[in-house]
Coordinates of C-alpha atoms in Angstrom, one line a residue:
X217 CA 40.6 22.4 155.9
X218 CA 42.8 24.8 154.0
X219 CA 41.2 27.9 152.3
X220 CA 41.1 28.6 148.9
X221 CA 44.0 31.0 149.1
X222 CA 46.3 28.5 150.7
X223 CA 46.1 25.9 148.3
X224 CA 45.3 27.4 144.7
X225 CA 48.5 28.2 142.4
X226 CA 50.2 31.4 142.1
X227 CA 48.8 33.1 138.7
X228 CA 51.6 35.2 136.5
X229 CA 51.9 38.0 138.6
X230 CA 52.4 36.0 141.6
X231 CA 49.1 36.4 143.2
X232 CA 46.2 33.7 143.9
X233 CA 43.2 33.9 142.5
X234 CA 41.8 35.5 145.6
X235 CA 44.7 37.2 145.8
X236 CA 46.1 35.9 149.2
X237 CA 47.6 37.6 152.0
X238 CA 51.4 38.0 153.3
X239 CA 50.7 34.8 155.6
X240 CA 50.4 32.6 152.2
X241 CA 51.7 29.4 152.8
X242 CA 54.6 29.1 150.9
X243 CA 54.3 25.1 150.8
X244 CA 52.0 25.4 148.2
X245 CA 54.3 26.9 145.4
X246 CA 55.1 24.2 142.5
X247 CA 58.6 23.1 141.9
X248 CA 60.3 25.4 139.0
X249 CA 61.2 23.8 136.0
X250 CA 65.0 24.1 135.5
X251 CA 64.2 24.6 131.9
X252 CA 61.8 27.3 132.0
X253 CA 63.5 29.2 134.1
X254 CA 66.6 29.0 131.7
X255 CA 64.9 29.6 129.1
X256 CA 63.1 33.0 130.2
X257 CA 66.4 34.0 131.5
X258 CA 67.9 33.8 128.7
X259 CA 65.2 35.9 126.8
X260 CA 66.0 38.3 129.3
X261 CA 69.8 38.3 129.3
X262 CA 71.2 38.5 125.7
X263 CA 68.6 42.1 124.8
X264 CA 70.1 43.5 128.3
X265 CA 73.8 42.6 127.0
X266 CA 73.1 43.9 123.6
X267 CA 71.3 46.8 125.0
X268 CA 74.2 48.1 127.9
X269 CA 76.8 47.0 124.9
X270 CA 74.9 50.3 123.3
X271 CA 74.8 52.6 126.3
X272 CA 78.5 52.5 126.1
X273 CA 79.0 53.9 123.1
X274 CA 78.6 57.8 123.9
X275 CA 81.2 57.7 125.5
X276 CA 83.5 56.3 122.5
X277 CA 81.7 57.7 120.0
X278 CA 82.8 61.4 121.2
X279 CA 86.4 60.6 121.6
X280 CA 86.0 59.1 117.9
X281 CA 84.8 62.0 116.9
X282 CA 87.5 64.4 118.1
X283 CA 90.3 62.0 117.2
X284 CA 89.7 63.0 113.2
X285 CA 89.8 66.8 113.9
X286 CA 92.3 68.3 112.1
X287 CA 94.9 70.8 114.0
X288 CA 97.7 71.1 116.0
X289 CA 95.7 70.0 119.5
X290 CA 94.1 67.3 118.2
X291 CA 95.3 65.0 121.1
X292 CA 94.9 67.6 124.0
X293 CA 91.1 67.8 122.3
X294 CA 91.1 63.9 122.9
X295 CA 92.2 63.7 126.1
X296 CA 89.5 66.0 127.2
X297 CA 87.0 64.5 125.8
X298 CA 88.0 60.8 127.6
X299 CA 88.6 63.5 130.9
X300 CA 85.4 65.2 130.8
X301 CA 83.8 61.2 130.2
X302 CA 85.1 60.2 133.3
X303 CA 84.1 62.9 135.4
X304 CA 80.6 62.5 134.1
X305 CA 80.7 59.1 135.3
X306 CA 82.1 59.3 138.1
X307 CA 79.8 62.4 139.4
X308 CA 76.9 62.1 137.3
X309 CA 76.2 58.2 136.5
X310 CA 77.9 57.1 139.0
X311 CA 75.3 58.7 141.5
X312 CA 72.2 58.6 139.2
X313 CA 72.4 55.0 137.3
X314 CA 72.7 54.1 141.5
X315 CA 70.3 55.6 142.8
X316 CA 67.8 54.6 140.2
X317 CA 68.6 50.8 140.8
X318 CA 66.5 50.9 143.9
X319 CA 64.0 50.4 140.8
X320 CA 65.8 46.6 140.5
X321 CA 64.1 45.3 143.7
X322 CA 61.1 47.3 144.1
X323 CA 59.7 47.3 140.9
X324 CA 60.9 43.3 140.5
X325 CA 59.2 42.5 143.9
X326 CA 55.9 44.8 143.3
X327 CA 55.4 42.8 140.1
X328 CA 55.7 39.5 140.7
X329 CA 53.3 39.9 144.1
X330 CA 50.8 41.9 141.5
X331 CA 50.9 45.2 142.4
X332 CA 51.1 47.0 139.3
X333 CA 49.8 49.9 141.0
X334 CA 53.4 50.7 142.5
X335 CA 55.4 50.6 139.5
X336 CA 53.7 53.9 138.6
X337 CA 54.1 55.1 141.9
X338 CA 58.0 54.2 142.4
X339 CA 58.7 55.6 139.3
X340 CA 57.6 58.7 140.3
X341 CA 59.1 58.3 143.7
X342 CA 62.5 58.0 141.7
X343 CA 62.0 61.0 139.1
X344 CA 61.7 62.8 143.3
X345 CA 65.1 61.3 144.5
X346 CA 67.0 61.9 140.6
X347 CA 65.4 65.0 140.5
X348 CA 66.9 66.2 143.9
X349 CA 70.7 64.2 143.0
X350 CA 70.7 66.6 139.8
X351 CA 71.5 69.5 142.1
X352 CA 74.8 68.7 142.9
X353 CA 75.4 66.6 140.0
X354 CA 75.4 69.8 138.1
X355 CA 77.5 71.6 140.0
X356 CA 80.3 69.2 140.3
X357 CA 79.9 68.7 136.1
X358 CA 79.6 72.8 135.6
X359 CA 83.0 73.3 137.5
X360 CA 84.8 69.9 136.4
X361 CA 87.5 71.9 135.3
X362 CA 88.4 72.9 138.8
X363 CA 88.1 69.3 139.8
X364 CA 90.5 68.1 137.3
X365 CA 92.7 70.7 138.2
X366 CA 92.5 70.1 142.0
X367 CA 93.5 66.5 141.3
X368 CA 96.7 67.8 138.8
X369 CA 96.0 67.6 135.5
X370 CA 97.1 69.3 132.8
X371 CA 95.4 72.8 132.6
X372 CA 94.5 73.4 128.6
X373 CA 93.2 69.9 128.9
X374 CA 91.2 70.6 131.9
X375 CA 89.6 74.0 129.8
X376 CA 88.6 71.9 127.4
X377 CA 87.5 69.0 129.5
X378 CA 85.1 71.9 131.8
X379 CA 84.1 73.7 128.4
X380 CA 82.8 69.8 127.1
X381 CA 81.2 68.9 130.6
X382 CA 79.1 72.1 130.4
X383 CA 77.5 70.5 127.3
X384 CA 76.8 67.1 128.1
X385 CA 75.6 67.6 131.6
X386 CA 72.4 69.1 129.3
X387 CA 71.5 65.4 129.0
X388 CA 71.6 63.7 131.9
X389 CA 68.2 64.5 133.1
X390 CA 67.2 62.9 129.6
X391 CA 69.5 59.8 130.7
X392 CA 68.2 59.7 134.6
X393 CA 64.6 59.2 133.2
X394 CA 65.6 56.5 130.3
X395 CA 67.3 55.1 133.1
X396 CA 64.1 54.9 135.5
X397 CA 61.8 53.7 132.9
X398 CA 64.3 50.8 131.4
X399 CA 64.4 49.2 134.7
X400 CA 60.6 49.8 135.2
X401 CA 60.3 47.9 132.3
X402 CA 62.9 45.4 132.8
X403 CA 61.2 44.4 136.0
X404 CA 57.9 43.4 134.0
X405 CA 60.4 41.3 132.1
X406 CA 60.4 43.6 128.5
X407 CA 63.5 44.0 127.5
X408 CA 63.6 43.9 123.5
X409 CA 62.1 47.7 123.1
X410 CA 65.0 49.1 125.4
X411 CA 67.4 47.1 122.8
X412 CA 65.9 49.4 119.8
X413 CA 65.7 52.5 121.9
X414 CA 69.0 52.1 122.6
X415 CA 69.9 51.8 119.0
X416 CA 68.2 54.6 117.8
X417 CA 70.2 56.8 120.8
X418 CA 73.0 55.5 119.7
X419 CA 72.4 56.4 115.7
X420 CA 71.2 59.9 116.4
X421 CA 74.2 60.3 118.7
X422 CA 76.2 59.5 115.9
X423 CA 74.7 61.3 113.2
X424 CA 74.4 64.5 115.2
X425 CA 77.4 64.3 116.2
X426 CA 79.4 63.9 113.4
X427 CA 77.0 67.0 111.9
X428 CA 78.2 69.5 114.6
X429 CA 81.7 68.6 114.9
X430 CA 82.8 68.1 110.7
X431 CA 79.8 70.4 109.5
X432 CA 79.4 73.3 111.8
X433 CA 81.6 75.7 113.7
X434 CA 81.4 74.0 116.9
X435 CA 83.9 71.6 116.3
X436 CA 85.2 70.0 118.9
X437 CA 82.0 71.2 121.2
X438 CA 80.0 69.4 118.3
X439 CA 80.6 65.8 119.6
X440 CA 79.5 66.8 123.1
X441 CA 76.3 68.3 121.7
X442 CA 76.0 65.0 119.3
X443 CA 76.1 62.7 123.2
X444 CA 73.0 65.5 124.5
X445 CA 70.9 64.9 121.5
X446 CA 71.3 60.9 122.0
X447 CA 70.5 61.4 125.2
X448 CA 67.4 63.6 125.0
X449 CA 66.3 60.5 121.9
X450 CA 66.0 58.4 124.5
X451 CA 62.9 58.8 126.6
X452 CA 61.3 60.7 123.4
X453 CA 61.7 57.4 121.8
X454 CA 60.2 55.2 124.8
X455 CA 57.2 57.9 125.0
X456 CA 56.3 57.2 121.3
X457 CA 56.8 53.1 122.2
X458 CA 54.0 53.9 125.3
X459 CA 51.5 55.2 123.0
X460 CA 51.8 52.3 120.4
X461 CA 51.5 50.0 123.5
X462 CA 49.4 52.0 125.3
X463 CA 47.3 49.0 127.1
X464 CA 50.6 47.1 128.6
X465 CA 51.2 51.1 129.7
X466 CA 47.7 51.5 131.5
X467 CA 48.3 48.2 133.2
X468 CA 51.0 50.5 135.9
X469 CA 50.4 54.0 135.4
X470 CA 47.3 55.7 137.0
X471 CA 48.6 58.8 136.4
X472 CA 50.6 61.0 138.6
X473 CA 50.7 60.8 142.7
X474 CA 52.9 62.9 144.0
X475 CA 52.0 62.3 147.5
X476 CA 51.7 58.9 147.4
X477 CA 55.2 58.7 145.5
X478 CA 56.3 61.2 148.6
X479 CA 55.6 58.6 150.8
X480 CA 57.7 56.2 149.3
X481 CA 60.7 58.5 148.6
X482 CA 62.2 57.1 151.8
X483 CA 61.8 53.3 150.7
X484 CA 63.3 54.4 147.6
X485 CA 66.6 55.8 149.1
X486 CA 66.8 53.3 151.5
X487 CA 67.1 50.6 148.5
X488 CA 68.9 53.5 146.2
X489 CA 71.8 54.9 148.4
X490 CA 73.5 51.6 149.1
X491 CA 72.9 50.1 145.2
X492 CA 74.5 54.0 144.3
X493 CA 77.4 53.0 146.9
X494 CA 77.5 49.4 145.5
X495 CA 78.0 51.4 141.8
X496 CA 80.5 54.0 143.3
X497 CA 82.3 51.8 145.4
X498 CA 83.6 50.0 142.0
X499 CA 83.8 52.7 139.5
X500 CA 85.8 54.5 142.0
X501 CA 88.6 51.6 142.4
X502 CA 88.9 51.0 139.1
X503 CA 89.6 54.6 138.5
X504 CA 91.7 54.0 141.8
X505 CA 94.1 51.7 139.9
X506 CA 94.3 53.9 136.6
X507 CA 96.2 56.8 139.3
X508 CA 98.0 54.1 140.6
X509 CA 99.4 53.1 136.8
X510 CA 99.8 57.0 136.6
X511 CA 102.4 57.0 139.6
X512 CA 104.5 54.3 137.9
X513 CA 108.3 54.0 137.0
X514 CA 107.5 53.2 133.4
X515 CA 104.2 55.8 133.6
X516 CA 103.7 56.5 130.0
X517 CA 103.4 53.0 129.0
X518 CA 101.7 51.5 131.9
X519 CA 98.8 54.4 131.6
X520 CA 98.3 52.8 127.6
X521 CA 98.2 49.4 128.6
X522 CA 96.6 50.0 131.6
X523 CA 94.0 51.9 129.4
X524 CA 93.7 48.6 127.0
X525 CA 93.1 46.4 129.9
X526 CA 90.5 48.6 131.2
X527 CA 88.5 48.5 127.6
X528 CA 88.9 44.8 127.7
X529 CA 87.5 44.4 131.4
X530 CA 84.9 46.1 130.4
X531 CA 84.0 44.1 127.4
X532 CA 84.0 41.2 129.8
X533 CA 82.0 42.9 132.7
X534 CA 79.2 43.2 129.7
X535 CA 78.4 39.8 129.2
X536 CA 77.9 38.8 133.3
X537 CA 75.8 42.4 133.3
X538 CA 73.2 40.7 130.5
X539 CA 72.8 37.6 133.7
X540 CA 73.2 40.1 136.6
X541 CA 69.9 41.7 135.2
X542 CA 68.3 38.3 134.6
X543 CA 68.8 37.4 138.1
X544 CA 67.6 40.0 139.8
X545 CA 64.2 40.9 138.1
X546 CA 63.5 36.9 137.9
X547 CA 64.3 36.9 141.6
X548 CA 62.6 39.7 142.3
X549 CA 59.3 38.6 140.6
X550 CA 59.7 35.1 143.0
X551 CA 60.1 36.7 145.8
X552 CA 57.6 39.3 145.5
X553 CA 55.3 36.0 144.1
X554 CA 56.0 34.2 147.3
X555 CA 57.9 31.3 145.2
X556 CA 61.5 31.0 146.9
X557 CA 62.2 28.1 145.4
X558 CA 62.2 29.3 142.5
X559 CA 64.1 32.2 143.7
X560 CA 66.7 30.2 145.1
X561 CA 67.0 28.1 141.3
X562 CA 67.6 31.0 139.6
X563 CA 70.4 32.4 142.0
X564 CA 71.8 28.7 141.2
X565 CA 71.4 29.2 137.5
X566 CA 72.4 32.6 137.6
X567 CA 75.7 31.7 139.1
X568 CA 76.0 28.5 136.5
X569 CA 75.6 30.8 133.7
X570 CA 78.2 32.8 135.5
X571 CA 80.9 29.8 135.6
X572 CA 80.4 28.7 131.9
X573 CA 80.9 32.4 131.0
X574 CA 84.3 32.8 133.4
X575 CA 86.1 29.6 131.8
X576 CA 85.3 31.0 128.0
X577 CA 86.3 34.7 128.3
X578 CA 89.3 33.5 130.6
X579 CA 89.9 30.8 127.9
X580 CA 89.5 33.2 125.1
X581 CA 91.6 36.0 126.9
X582 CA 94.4 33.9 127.6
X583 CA 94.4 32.0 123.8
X584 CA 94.1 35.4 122.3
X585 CA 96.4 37.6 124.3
X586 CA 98.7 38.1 121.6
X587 CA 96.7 39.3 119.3
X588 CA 93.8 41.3 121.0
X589 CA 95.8 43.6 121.6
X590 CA 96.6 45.1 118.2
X591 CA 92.5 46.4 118.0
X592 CA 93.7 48.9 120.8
X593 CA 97.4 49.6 119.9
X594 CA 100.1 49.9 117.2
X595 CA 103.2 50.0 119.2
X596 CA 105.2 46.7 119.5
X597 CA 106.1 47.5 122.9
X598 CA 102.8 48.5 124.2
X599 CA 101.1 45.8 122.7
X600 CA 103.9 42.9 124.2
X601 CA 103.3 44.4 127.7
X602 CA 99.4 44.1 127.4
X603 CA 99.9 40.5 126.4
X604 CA 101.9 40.2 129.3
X605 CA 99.6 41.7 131.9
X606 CA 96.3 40.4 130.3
X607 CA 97.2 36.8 132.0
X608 CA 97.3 38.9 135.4
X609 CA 93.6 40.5 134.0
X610 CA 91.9 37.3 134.0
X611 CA 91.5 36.8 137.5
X612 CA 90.6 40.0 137.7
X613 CA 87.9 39.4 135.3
X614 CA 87.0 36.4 136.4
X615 CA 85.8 37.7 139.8
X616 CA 85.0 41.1 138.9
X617 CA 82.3 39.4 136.7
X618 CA 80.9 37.1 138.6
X619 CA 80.4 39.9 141.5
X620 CA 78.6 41.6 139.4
X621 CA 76.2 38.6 138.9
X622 CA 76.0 38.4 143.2
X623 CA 75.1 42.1 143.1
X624 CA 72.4 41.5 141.0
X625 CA 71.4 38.7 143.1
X626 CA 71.3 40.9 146.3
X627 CA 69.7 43.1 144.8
X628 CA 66.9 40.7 143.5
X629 CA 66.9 39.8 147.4
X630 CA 66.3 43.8 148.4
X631 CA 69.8 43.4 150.3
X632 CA 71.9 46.2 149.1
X633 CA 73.3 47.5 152.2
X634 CA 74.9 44.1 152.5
X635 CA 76.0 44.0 149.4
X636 CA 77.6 48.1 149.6
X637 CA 79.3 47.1 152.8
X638 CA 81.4 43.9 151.4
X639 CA 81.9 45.6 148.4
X640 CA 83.7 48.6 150.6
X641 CA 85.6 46.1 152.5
X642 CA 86.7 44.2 150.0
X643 CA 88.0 46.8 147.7
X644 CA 89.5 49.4 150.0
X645 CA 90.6 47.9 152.8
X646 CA 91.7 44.7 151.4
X647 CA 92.1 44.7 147.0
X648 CA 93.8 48.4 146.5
X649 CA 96.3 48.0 149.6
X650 CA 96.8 44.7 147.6
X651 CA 97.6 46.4 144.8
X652 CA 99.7 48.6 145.9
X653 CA 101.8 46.4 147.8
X654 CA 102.1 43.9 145.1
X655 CA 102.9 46.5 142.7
X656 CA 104.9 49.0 144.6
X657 CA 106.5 47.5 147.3
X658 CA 107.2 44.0 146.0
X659 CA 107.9 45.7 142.5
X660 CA 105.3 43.6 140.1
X661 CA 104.9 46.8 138.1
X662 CA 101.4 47.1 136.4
X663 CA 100.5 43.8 136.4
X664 CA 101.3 43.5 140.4
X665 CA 98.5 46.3 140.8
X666 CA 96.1 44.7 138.5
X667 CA 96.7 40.6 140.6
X668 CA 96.7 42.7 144.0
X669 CA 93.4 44.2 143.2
X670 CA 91.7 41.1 142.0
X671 CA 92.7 39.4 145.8
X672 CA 89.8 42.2 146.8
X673 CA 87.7 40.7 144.1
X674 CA 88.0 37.2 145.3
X675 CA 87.6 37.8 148.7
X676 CA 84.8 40.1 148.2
X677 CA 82.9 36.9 145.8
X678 CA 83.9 34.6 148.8
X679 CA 81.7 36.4 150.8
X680 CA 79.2 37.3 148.5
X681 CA 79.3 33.2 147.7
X682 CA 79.1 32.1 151.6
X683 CA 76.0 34.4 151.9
X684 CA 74.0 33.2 149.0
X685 CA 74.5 29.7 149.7
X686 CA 73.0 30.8 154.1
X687 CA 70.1 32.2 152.9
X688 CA 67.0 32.3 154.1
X689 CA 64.5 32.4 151.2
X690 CA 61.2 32.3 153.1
X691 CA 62.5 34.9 154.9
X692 CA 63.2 36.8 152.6
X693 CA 59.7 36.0 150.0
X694 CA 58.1 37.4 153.2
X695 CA 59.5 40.4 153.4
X696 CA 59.1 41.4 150.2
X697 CA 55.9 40.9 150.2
X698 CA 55.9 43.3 153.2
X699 CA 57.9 45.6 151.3
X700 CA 54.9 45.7 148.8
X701 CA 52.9 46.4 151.4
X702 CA 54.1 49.3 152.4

């Protein structure tokens, strides 16, 4: 005769009512409804799109901002300020926004087996880890005109570009934690208050911004300060939204413990190095094939259309990032609730939702790609050659999206260092040889860089694909449920 643990159904957090052990039989989890399972992932999905749509308007926003300066620099000023953006992604969120998604399996995992206790705990565990990652992130930011320098760029725009990074680096202790609490949240499945939080960032960087740059002698400094006060908004705002919900709050903090989030400092990098490699790995390539535009015969014009491609993958990337999310905190909660087969529908619907949204944006790009183009660029010319190349983008976008949806998957499974290690292969030793072959050597021009660099991307979802589809998700349920454990 079975026990009572054995047979009784998993409650909302995943644990029976006598709150069973690791050895839970996993025969006695009900078959997922297809429709609820949609339907919550949804829910989850479209606030998460909305919400990362926001997040990347700093950036934006402070080029904006400078653009309308009056004076004779104007576009050195501009080109800084997109300089000084990329360097802060590429050695600040880059490193941080990875390392925090370690919170994407083990917060997903702890609450779905019921272990609210160890939200509180890895949060702390990641304000440890962030906290440490700040020391050279500061560094690198506080002397990013020498970088820019070492890697040939123009020096007045690298002076401005260092002078700008010195500002903004002031927030991104503000950002880590935002960071570390959204996904805290978004593992207990609340999404919505991120989507205002983000708003009201988003607002106040604007506002501010716009009053230290027209209204103040800081000018062009002015928009940098304008990102630092969005930033610090952030976790001030989700502070005020903990004491209004103050009981959903008490439910996974206990207060703080520091040794007990010592302990877990090493689970946390062992989840947070690869997703931050995963992260790097792509950022990296992408910035890859912008210095590989840069290096062209036609140079000038393939850097502005290479640019315009680059806004518009992005655009794109955003609405698989809304279902990579989905995926991996409803995948996380199964697994860490012992229900693979419901893990294992989602990563199907996950990947559905994934399809349908590949044929419309590659539908809509290819329709459209006359006239998209002239929201980025006045130039005839320019805005021709974008057209051209966006039919070589779609691939591109195609797989680059639906990778995106795997990652979140793997991570959802706790398998980052998989995930990091195809990624590595399929981008560097396979897509950007690729691209430069196909661009190069067999004389495609841009859009031979841009459909040798998507091969990587297909190859790397090919593998991505072929692993999904081999896995083991009883395996899998039970170690997270170790992983909880621990």
């Amino acid at each position: 005769m079975k026990s009572s643990s054995e047979t009784e159904p998993l409650t909302a957090h995943g644990e029976s009512s006598s709150h069973s052990t690791i050895d839970m039989k996993v025969e006695t989890e009900m078959m997922p409804s297809v429709k609820a399972e949609m339907w919550r992932m949804f829910h989850l999905a479209y606030p998460v799109f909305l919400a990362y749509q926001l997040e990347t308007l700093p950036g934006p926003i402070c080029v904006s901002l400078v653009g309308h300066l009056q004076g004779n620099n104007t576009s050195v000023l501009v080109d800084a300020a997109y300089l000084s953006a990329t360097v802060t992604n590429i050695t600040a969120l880059a490193i941080g926004f990875g390392l925090a998604s370690a919170m994407d399996t083990l917060c997903s995992q702890a609450y779905g087996a019921g272990k609210m206790d160890r939200l509180g705990i890895y949060f702390q565990s990641g304000l440890i880890v962030l906290g440490a990652a700040l020391v050279p992130i500061f560094l690198l930011n506080w002397h990013a005109e020498s970088i820019l320098l070492f890697f040939g760029q123009d020096p007045e725009i690298s002076k401005y570009a260092g002078q700008f990074s010195r500002v903004t680096i002031i927030g991104i202790p503000f950002l880590f934690v935002y960071e570390l609490i959204k996904k805290l949240q978004q593992s207990q499945n609340i999404v919505l208050p991120m989507m205002y939080v983000a708003c009201v960032g988003v607002l106040v960087n604007l506002v501010t911004g716009y009053y230290f740059t027209y209204c103040t002698s800081y000018g062009f400094l002015g928009a940098a300060i304008g990102r630092v006060c969005g930033s610090i908004a952030l976790p001030i705002c989700i502070t005020v939204y903990f004491y209004i919900d103050a009981k959903t709050t008490a439910t996974w903090w206990n207060g703080f413990q520091w040794r007990a989030a010592l302990d877990h400092v090493w689970l946390f990098l062992s989840l947070g190095v690869p997703s931050m490699t995963m992260l790097a790995v792509s950022w990296w390539a992408f910035c890859t094939l912008g210095f590989l535009a840069g290096i062209l015969p036609n140079k000038v014009e393939a850097v502005s259309v290479n640019a315009v491609l680059g806004q518009l993958l992005t655009i794109n990337f955003m609405i698989y990032l809304g279902i990579s999310v989905a995926s991996n905190v409803v995948i996380g909660n199964a697994l860490g609730a012992n229900q693979p087969l419901r893990a294992q529908l989602v990563t199907r619907l996950g990947l559905y939702a994934g399809y349908i949204s590949a044929a419309v944006m590659a539908s809509t790009f290819f329709l459209f790609r006359h006239v998209i183009p002239t929201f980025f660029v006045g130039d005839p010319l320019t805005i021709q050659h974008v057209a051209s190349a966006m039919a070589f983008m779609i691939p591109l976008g195609i797989f680059d999206g639906l990778n995106g949806i795997c990652e979140g998957i793997f991570k959802g499974m706790g398998r980052q260092t998989v995930a990091a290690v195809i990624n590595i292969l399929s981008y560097y030793a396979f897509g950007l040889p690729m691209a430069y072959v196909v661009g190069f050597v067999w004389k495609y021009d841009l859009e031979g860089v841009w459909l040798g660099f998507s091969m990587g991307t297909t190859l790397c979802f090919c593998v991505f694909s072929g692993m999904i589809h081999t896995t083991d998700w009883s395996d899998l349920a039970r170690l997270a449920r170790e992983r909880v454990q621990q």
